[in-house]
Coordinates of C-alpha atoms and ligand atoms in Angstrom, one line a residue:
M1 CA -17.5 4.6 9.7
E2 CA -19.3 7.2 7.7
R3 CA -19.1 6.8 4.0
E4 CA -18.2 10.5 3.6
L5 CA -14.8 9.6 5.2
T6 CA -13.7 8.1 1.9
L7 CA -13.6 11.5 0.4
E8 CA -11.9 13.1 3.4
I9 CA -9.2 10.4 3.2
V10 CA -8.5 10.7 -0.5
R11 CA -7.9 14.4 0.0
V12 CA -5.0 13.4 2.3
T13 CA -3.4 11.0 -0.1
E14 CA -3.8 13.5 -2.9
L15 CA -1.8 16.1 -1.0
G16 CA 0.9 13.5 -0.1
A17 CA 1.2 12.5 -3.7
L18 CA 1.4 16.2 -4.9
A19 CA 4.1 16.9 -2.3
A20 CA 6.1 13.8 -3.2
A21 CA 5.8 14.6 -6.9
K22 CA 8.0 17.6 -6.4
W23 CA 10.9 15.1 -5.8
I24 CA 10.4 12.9 -8.8
G25 CA 13.8 12.1 -10.3
R26 CA 15.8 14.2 -7.9
G27 CA 17.7 11.3 -6.5
D28 CA 16.7 12.1 -2.9
K29 CA 14.4 9.4 -1.5
N30 CA 14.5 10.8 2.1
A31 CA 13.4 14.2 0.9
A32 CA 10.6 12.7 -1.2
D33 CA 9.4 10.6 1.8
G34 CA 9.7 13.6 4.1
A35 CA 7.7 15.8 1.8
A36 CA 4.9 13.2 1.6
T37 CA 4.9 12.6 5.3
T38 CA 4.8 16.3 6.3
A39 CA 2.0 16.9 3.8
I40 CA -0.1 13.9 5.0
R41 CA 0.5 14.7 8.6
S42 CA -0.6 18.3 8.2
M43 CA -3.8 17.3 6.5
F44 CA -4.8 14.4 8.8
D45 CA -6.2 16.5 11.6
S46 CA -8.9 17.7 9.2
V47 CA -10.3 14.1 8.9
S48 CA -13.2 13.3 11.1
I49 CA -11.7 10.4 13.0
D50 CA -10.2 9.6 16.4
G51 CA -7.3 7.7 14.9
T52 CA -4.2 5.9 16.2
V53 CA -1.3 5.2 13.8
V54 CA -0.7 1.4 13.8
I55 CA 1.4 1.2 10.6
G56 CA 3.4 4.4 10.0
E57 CA 6.8 5.8 9.6
G58 CA 8.3 3.8 12.5
E59 CA 8.7 3.9 16.3
M60 CA 8.2 7.3 18.1
D61 CA 12.0 7.6 18.7
D62 CA 12.8 7.2 15.0
A63 CA 10.0 9.1 13.4
P64 CA 9.0 12.7 14.1
M65 CA 5.6 12.2 12.4
L66 CA 3.1 9.5 11.8
Y67 CA 4.9 7.3 14.3
I68 CA 3.3 4.2 15.7
G69 CA 0.9 5.2 18.4
E70 CA 0.5 8.8 17.3
K71 CA -3.0 10.2 17.5
V72 CA -4.3 11.6 14.3
G73 CA -7.6 13.1 13.2
S74 CA -10.0 15.8 14.4
K75 CA -11.3 13.4 17.2
D76 CA -14.9 14.1 16.3
G77 CA -15.4 10.8 14.6
P78 CA -15.0 7.0 15.1
E79 CA -12.1 5.5 17.0
V80 CA -10.0 3.9 14.2
D81 CA -6.7 2.2 13.5
V82 CA -4.7 4.0 10.8
A83 CA -2.1 2.4 8.5
V84 CA -0.2 4.9 6.4
D85 CA 2.7 4.7 3.9
P86 CA 3.0 8.4 2.9
L87 CA 5.3 7.4 0.0
E88 CA 5.1 3.7 -1.0
G89 CA 8.1 3.5 -3.3
T90 CA 10.6 6.1 -2.0
E91 CA 13.4 4.9 -4.3
V92 CA 11.1 4.9 -7.2
V93 CA 10.3 8.5 -6.8
A94 CA 14.0 9.4 -6.4
A95 CA 14.8 7.6 -9.6
G96 CA 11.7 8.7 -11.5
L97 CA 10.5 5.1 -12.0
P98 CA 6.9 3.8 -12.0
N99 CA 4.6 2.6 -9.3
A100 CA 4.9 5.0 -6.4
Q101 CA 1.8 5.9 -4.4
A102 CA 0.6 7.7 -1.2
V103 CA -1.4 5.1 0.7
I104 CA -3.8 5.2 3.7
A105 CA -6.0 2.6 5.2
I106 CA -8.4 3.2 8.1
A107 CA -10.2 0.4 10.0
E108 CA -12.2 -0.2 13.1
K109 CA -10.1 0.2 16.2
G110 CA -8.1 -2.9 17.1
S111 CA -8.5 -4.6 13.7
L112 CA -5.1 -3.8 11.9
L113 CA -2.1 -5.9 12.7
H114 CA 0.8 -4.2 14.4
A115 CA 3.4 -5.3 12.0
P116 CA 7.1 -4.5 12.6
D117 CA 9.1 -3.1 9.7
I118 CA 10.6 -6.4 8.6
Y119 CA 9.9 -8.7 5.6
M120 CA 6.8 -10.7 5.1
E121 CA 6.2 -13.6 2.7
K122 CA 2.9 -12.8 0.9
L123 CA 0.2 -14.5 -1.2
A124 CA -2.5 -12.4 -2.6
C125 CA -5.3 -13.3 -5.0
G126 CA -8.7 -12.1 -6.2
P127 CA -12.2 -13.1 -5.2
E128 CA -12.3 -16.1 -7.5
L129 CA -9.5 -17.8 -5.5
A130 CA -10.2 -16.3 -2.1
G131 CA -10.3 -19.0 0.6
K132 CA -9.0 -21.6 -1.8
L133 CA -5.2 -21.2 -1.4
S134 CA -2.7 -21.5 1.4
L135 CA 0.7 -20.0 2.0
N136 CA 1.6 -23.3 3.6
D137 CA 1.3 -25.2 0.3
P138 CA 4.3 -25.7 -2.0
V139 CA 4.1 -23.1 -4.7
E140 CA 3.5 -25.7 -7.4
L141 CA 0.3 -26.9 -5.6
T142 CA -0.9 -23.3 -5.2
L143 CA -0.5 -22.9 -9.0
Q144 CA -2.4 -26.1 -9.7
K145 CA -5.2 -25.0 -7.4
A146 CA -5.3 -21.6 -9.0
A147 CA -5.5 -23.2 -12.5
Q148 CA -8.2 -25.6 -11.3
Y149 CA -10.4 -23.0 -9.6
T150 CA -10.2 -20.5 -12.4
G151 CA -10.6 -23.1 -15.1
R152 CA -7.5 -21.9 -16.9
A153 CA -4.3 -23.6 -18.1
L154 CA -1.2 -23.0 -16.0
S155 CA 0.3 -21.3 -19.1
D156 CA -2.5 -18.7 -18.9
L157 CA -1.9 -17.7 -15.3
T158 CA 0.2 -14.6 -14.5
V159 CA 2.0 -14.3 -11.2
M160 CA 3.5 -11.0 -10.1
V161 CA 6.7 -11.1 -8.1
L162 CA 9.1 -8.4 -6.9
D163 CA 12.2 -8.5 -9.0
R164 CA 14.8 -9.4 -6.3
E165 CA 17.7 -11.7 -6.0
R166 CA 16.1 -13.4 -3.0
H167 CA 13.3 -14.5 -5.3
A168 CA 15.5 -16.4 -7.7
D169 CA 14.4 -19.8 -6.5
L170 CA 10.7 -18.8 -6.4
I171 CA 10.9 -17.4 -10.0
A172 CA 12.7 -20.6 -11.2
R173 CA 9.9 -22.8 -9.7
L174 CA 7.2 -20.6 -11.2
R175 CA 8.8 -20.8 -14.6
G176 CA 9.3 -24.5 -14.1
A177 CA 5.5 -24.8 -13.5
G178 CA 4.9 -23.0 -16.8
V179 CA 3.1 -19.9 -15.6
R180 CA 3.9 -16.3 -16.8
I181 CA 5.7 -14.0 -14.4
K182 CA 5.3 -10.2 -14.3
L183 CA 8.3 -8.8 -12.4
L184 CA 7.7 -5.8 -10.3
G185 CA 10.4 -3.2 -9.7
H186 CA 9.0 -1.7 -6.5
G187 CA 5.7 -1.1 -4.8
D188 CA 4.2 -4.3 -3.7
V189 CA 1.0 -2.8 -2.2
A190 CA 0.0 -2.1 -5.8
G191 CA 1.4 -5.5 -6.9
A192 CA -0.8 -7.4 -4.4
I193 CA -3.9 -5.2 -5.3
A194 CA -3.3 -6.0 -9.0
A195 CA -4.0 -9.7 -8.2
A196 CA -7.6 -8.7 -7.1
L197 CA -8.4 -6.3 -9.9
P198 CA -10.4 -8.0 -12.6
D199 CA -8.7 -6.2 -15.5
S200 CA -5.1 -6.2 -14.3
G201 CA -4.0 -9.4 -16.1
V202 CA -2.4 -10.6 -12.8
D203 CA -3.8 -13.7 -11.1
L204 CA -1.6 -14.1 -8.1
Y205 CA 0.9 -12.1 -6.1
L206 CA 3.7 -14.0 -4.5
G207 CA 7.0 -13.4 -2.7
S208 CA 8.4 -11.3 0.1
G209 CA 8.2 -7.6 0.7
G210 CA 7.7 -5.2 3.6
A211 CA 5.4 -6.4 6.4
P212 CA 3.7 -2.9 6.8
E213 CA 3.0 -3.0 3.1
G214 CA 1.4 -6.4 3.7
V215 CA -1.1 -5.0 6.1
L216 CA -1.9 -2.1 3.7
A217 CA -2.5 -4.6 0.9
A218 CA -4.6 -6.8 3.3
A219 CA -6.8 -3.7 4.0
A220 CA -7.3 -3.2 0.2
M221 CA -8.1 -6.9 -0.2
R222 CA -10.9 -6.6 2.4
C223 CA -12.4 -4.0 0.1
L224 CA -11.9 -5.9 -3.1
G225 CA -13.1 -9.3 -1.8
G226 CA -9.7 -10.8 -2.5
D227 CA -7.5 -12.8 -0.1
M228 CA -4.1 -12.1 1.4
Q229 CA -2.0 -14.3 3.6
G230 CA 1.4 -13.4 5.1
R231 CA 4.2 -14.9 7.1
L232 CA 6.5 -12.6 9.0
L233 CA 10.2 -13.3 8.2
P234 CA 12.1 -12.1 11.2
G235 CA 15.8 -11.9 10.3
G236 CA 17.1 -13.1 13.7
P237 CA 16.2 -13.1 17.4
I238 CA 16.0 -9.3 17.7
E239 CA 13.4 -9.1 15.0
W240 CA 11.6 -12.2 16.4
Q241 CA 11.4 -10.5 19.8
R242 CA 10.1 -7.3 18.2
C243 CA 7.2 -9.3 16.6
V244 CA 6.4 -10.8 20.0
S245 CA 6.5 -7.4 21.7
M246 CA 4.1 -6.0 19.1
G247 CA 1.6 -8.7 20.0
I248 CA 2.3 -11.5 17.5
A249 CA 2.9 -14.5 19.9
D250 CA 4.1 -16.9 17.2
P251 CA 5.8 -14.9 14.4
S252 CA 6.2 -18.0 12.3
R253 CA 2.6 -18.7 11.7
V254 CA 0.6 -17.8 8.6
L255 CA -1.4 -14.6 9.1
T256 CA -4.8 -14.6 7.6
L257 CA -6.7 -11.7 6.0
T258 CA -8.6 -11.4 9.3
D259 CA -5.4 -11.4 11.3
M260 CA -4.1 -8.5 9.3
A261 CA -7.2 -6.4 8.5
G262 CA -10.0 -7.6 10.8
T263 CA -13.6 -8.3 9.9
G264 CA -15.1 -4.8 10.3
D265 CA -15.3 -1.9 8.0
V266 CA -12.1 -0.7 6.2
L267 CA -11.4 2.3 4.0
F268 CA -8.5 2.3 1.7
A269 CA -7.2 5.2 -0.4
A270 CA -4.2 5.6 -2.7
T271 CA -3.1 8.3 -5.0
G272 CA -0.5 7.7 -7.7
V273 CA 2.8 9.6 -7.5
T274 CA 4.4 8.0 -10.6
S275 CA 2.2 5.9 -12.9
G276 CA 1.9 2.2 -11.9
E277 CA 0.0 -1.0 -11.9
F278 CA -3.4 0.6 -11.7
L279 CA -3.1 4.3 -11.0
D280 CA -1.6 7.1 -13.1
G281 CA 0.9 9.4 -11.4
V282 CA 0.7 13.1 -10.8
R283 CA 0.5 14.9 -14.1
L284 CA 1.5 18.5 -14.4
I285 CA -0.6 20.8 -16.4
G286 CA 0.9 24.2 -17.2
K287 CA 2.6 26.1 -14.5
D288 CA 0.1 25.9 -11.7
R289 CA -2.1 22.9 -12.1
A290 CA -1.7 19.2 -11.5
E291 CA -3.9 16.2 -12.1
T292 CA -4.0 13.3 -9.6
H293 CA -5.5 9.8 -9.9
S294 CA -6.7 8.0 -6.9
V295 CA -8.6 5.0 -5.8
I296 CA -10.9 4.8 -2.8
M297 CA -12.5 1.6 -1.6
R298 CA -14.7 0.5 1.3
A299 CA -15.0 -3.0 2.7
S300 CA -18.6 -2.8 3.9
S301 CA -20.0 -1.9 0.4
R302 CA -17.1 -3.3 -1.7
T303 CA -17.3 -0.1 -3.7
V304 CA -14.2 0.9 -5.6
R305 CA -14.1 4.5 -6.9
Y306 CA -11.5 6.0 -9.1
I307 CA -11.1 9.8 -8.7
R308 CA -9.4 12.1 -11.1
S309 CA -8.8 15.5 -9.6
M310 CA -7.5 18.7 -11.0
H311 CA -5.6 20.8 -8.4
Y312 CA -4.8 24.5 -8.5
L313 CA -1.5 24.4 -6.8
P314 CA -1.2 27.9 -5.5
L315 CA -4.2 27.2 -3.3
K316 CA -2.9 23.9 -1.9
R317 CA -2.2 24.1 1.7
F318 CA 1.3 22.6 1.6
P319 CA 3.0 22.9 5.0
A320 CA 5.6 25.6 5.5
G321 CA 8.8 24.4 4.0
L322 CA 7.2 22.6 1.1
A323 CA 6.2 25.9 -0.5
E324 CA 9.9 26.9 -0.7
L325 CA 10.8 23.9 -2.9
P326 CA 11.4 24.3 -6.6
P327 CA 8.2 24.5 -8.5
I328 CA 6.6 21.2 -9.4
G329 CA 7.0 21.8 -13.1
Q330 CA 10.8 22.0 -12.7
A331 CA 10.9 18.7 -10.9
A332 CA 9.0 16.9 -13.5
S333 CA 11.0 18.2 -16.4
L334 CA 14.2 16.7 -15.1
Ligands
LIG1 O1 13.2 -3.4 -1.8 P1 13.0 -4.5 -0.8 O2 14.0 -4.5 0.3 O3 12.9 -5.8 -1.5 O4 11.6 -4.2 -0.1 C1 10.4 -4.4 -0.7 C2 9.5 -3.2 -0.3 O5 10.0 -2.0 -0.8 C3 8.9 -1.4 -1.6 O6 9.1 -1.7 -3.0 C4 9.0 0.1 -1.5 O7 9.1 0.5 -0.1 P2 9.3 1.9 0.5 O8 7.9 2.5 0.6 O9 9.9 1.8 1.8 O10 10.1 2.7 -0.5 C5 7.7 -2.0 -1.0 O11 6.6 -1.9 -1.9 C6 8.1 -3.4 -0.8 O12 7.3 -4.0 0.1
LIG2 MN1 6.4 1.4 1.4

């Protein structure tokens, strides 16, 4: 993949974030998601790829845009798999809470896991611990290993976990082992990435979240040199069968970083919608400008770039329909 693609892709997540930002705090998660999806879809065909959506908005019958199997891109570029979450954190935007992003990963054709939209148990860590931990271990052993390999006391380790009732037992065991916990409201792509960023203060990401988000996080981990393991959690025979029909022969086995994001080149881009773990959200400036904060990373070079962009909104090519929404300034002042 050409390195110039990183800039082309971040322009897409920027437009998605700007569109979603119009819906911050308006209590309508579907409208926020729809705005981001429409904006991202409209921009995708300007990207020099011959892409197929592998992780997207759902099956063709349920999703009008960015459905699994949809072809995206200008076609005059490499054949790639595309994973996209136009609005990672739909409820967050609706409620005006932190940690929503527009996220895209692009990888060599055939390298991204076709994950159904079910839960996945996840373990993510940074380069220091990559290859040293296993999702098959009891959590106490994982923590001991993490302490040993980082040379730190258990009491100095911080584990990030989604704040959910289903994690009550996990949280109790973590507290019992003496580590610190940082509870996350929403947005576990950013949560998993935090575990691999040197200055995040997070050492490990544990717990279950969306499987599509797991693949997106794995793509980012490939770029950061971290590790990510997952285990699908089908909630019954129908979801089990869906995993099998999507090519995962044994849905109960631990999926490695390679299973989820291959071994070839990967590009990952995210733009903050609301401020979160490592990206600031869309910031409105005056009546007609907005600032966005994005990250773009590439596995083959392990380069991580942060891009702060200033947009002149009247010239943004929002798709028809979005232009008729209330001005962005009004949305943010709610
Ligand atoms: O809220 P749940 O059901 O625990 O699901 C967790 C998932 O929801 C999110 O917080 C937000 O997901 P959406 O993008 O679908 O809004 C993900 O980051 C996470 O993987
Ligand atoms: Mn999501």
